[in-house]
Short mmCIF file of C-alpha atoms and ligand atoms in Angstrom, two decimals:
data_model
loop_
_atom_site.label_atom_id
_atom_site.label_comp_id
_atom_site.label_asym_id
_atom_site.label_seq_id
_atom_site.Cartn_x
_atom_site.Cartn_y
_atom_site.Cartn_z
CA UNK A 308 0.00 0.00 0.00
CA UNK A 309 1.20 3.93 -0.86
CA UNK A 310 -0.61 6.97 -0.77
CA UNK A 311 -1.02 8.83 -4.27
CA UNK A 312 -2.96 11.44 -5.93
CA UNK A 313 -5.83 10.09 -7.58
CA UNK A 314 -7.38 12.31 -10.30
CA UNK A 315 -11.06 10.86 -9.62
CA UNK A 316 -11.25 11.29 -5.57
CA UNK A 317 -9.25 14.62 -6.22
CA UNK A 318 -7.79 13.34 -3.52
CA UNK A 319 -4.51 11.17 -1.73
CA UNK A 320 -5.88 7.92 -1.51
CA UNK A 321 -4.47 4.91 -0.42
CA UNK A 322 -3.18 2.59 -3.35
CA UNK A 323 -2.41 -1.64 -3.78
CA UNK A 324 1.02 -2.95 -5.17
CA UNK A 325 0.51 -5.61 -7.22
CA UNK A 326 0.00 -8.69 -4.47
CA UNK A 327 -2.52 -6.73 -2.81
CA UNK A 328 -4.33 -6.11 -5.94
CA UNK A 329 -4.30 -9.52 -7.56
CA UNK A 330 -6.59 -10.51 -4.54
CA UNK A 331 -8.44 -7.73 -5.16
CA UNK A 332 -9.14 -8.54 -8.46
CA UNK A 333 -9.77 -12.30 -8.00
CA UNK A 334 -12.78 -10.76 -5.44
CA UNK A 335 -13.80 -8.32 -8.00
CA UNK A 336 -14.28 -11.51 -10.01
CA UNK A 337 -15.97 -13.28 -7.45
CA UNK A 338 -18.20 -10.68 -6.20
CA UNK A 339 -19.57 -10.11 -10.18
CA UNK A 340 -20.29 -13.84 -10.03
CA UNK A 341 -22.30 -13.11 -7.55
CA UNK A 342 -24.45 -10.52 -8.50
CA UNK A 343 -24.72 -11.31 -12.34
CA UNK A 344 -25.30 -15.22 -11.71
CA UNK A 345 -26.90 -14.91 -8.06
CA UNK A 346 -28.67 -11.95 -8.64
CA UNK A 347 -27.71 -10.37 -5.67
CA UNK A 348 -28.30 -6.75 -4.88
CA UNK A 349 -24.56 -4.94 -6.47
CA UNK A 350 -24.20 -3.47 -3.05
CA UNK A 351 -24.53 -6.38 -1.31
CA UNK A 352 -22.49 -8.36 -3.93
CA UNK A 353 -19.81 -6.55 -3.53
CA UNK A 354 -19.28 -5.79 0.39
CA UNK A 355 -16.38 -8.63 0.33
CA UNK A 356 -14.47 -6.52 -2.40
CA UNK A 357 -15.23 -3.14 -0.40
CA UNK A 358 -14.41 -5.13 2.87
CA UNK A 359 -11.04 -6.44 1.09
CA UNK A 360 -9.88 -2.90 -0.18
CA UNK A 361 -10.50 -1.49 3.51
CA UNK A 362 -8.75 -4.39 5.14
CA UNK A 363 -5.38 -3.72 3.05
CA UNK A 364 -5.16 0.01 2.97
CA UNK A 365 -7.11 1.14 6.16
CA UNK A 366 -9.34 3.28 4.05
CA UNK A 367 -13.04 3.83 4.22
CA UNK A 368 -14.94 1.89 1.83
CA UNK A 369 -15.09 3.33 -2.31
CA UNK A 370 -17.40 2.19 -4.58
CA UNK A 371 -16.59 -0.96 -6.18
CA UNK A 372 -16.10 0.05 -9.95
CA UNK A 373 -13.36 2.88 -8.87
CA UNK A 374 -11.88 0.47 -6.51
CA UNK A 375 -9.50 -1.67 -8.75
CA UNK A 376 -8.36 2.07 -10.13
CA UNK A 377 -6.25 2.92 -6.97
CA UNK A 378 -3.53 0.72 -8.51
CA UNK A 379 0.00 2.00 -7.92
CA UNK A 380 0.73 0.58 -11.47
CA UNK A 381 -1.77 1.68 -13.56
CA UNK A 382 -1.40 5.62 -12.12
CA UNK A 383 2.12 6.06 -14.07
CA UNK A 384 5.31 7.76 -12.54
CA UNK A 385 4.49 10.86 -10.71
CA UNK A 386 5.00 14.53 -12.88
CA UNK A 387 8.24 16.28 -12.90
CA UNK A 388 6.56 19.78 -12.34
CA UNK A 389 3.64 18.84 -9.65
CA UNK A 390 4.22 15.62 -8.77
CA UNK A 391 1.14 13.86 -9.51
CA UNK A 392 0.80 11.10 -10.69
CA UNK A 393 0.32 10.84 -14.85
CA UNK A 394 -2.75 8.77 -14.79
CA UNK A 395 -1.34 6.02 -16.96
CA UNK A 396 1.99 4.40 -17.45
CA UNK A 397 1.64 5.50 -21.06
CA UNK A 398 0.75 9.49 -20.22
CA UNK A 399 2.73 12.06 -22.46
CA UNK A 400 1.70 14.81 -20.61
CA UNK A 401 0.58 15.70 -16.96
CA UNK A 402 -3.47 15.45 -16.79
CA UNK A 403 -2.90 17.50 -13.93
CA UNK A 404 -0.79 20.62 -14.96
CA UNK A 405 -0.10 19.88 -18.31
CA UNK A 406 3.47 19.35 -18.51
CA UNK A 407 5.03 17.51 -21.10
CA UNK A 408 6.71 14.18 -19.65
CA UNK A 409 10.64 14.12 -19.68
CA UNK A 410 11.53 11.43 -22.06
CA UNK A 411 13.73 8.41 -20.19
CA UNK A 412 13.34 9.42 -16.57
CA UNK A 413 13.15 6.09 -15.20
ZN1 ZN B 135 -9.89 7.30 -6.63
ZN1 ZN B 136 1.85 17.99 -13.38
#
């Protein structure tokens, strides 16, 4: 878990490396089961997944389609002029303040 800036919450949220988010996912996947196939109610459905993402980062509980999103990898590297994050790995230019990425900083 790390705290970033996440464009969406306009806010620092807490965010899951890659462990924590596999068994995030593999609930996400579960939890859909659930409701799609079991025709439960969505928030019911998905408490586990909300439950999970609380568990791991200490945070209050998001809604479960944003959830996955607070994803260290999938934010991108943080922006040379304001320091938040790019929004993707793939981001030429900060969402944020729009400053051009510096080619080959990692
Ligand atoms: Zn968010
Ligand atoms: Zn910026």
């Amino acid at each position: 878990m790390e705290e970033h800036y996440c464009w969406r919450c306009r806010e620092v949220v807490p965010m899951v490396d890659e462990t924590e988010y596999e068994e995030l996912h593999r609930l996400f996947d579960e939890c859909t089961h659930s409701v799609k196939e079991g025709g439960l109610d969505p928030d019911e459905g998905f408490k586990p997944l909300r439950e999970a993402y609380s568990r791991l980062t200490g945070a209050k509980e998001t809604h479960h389609d944003h959830l996955l999103e607070h994803r260290i990898t999938a934010i991108g590297p943080p922006c040379t002029a304001c320091g938040k994050p790019l929004r993707t790995p793939e981001a030429k230019l900060c969402a944020a303040c729009g400053q051009f990425r510096l080619a080959a900083r990692r």
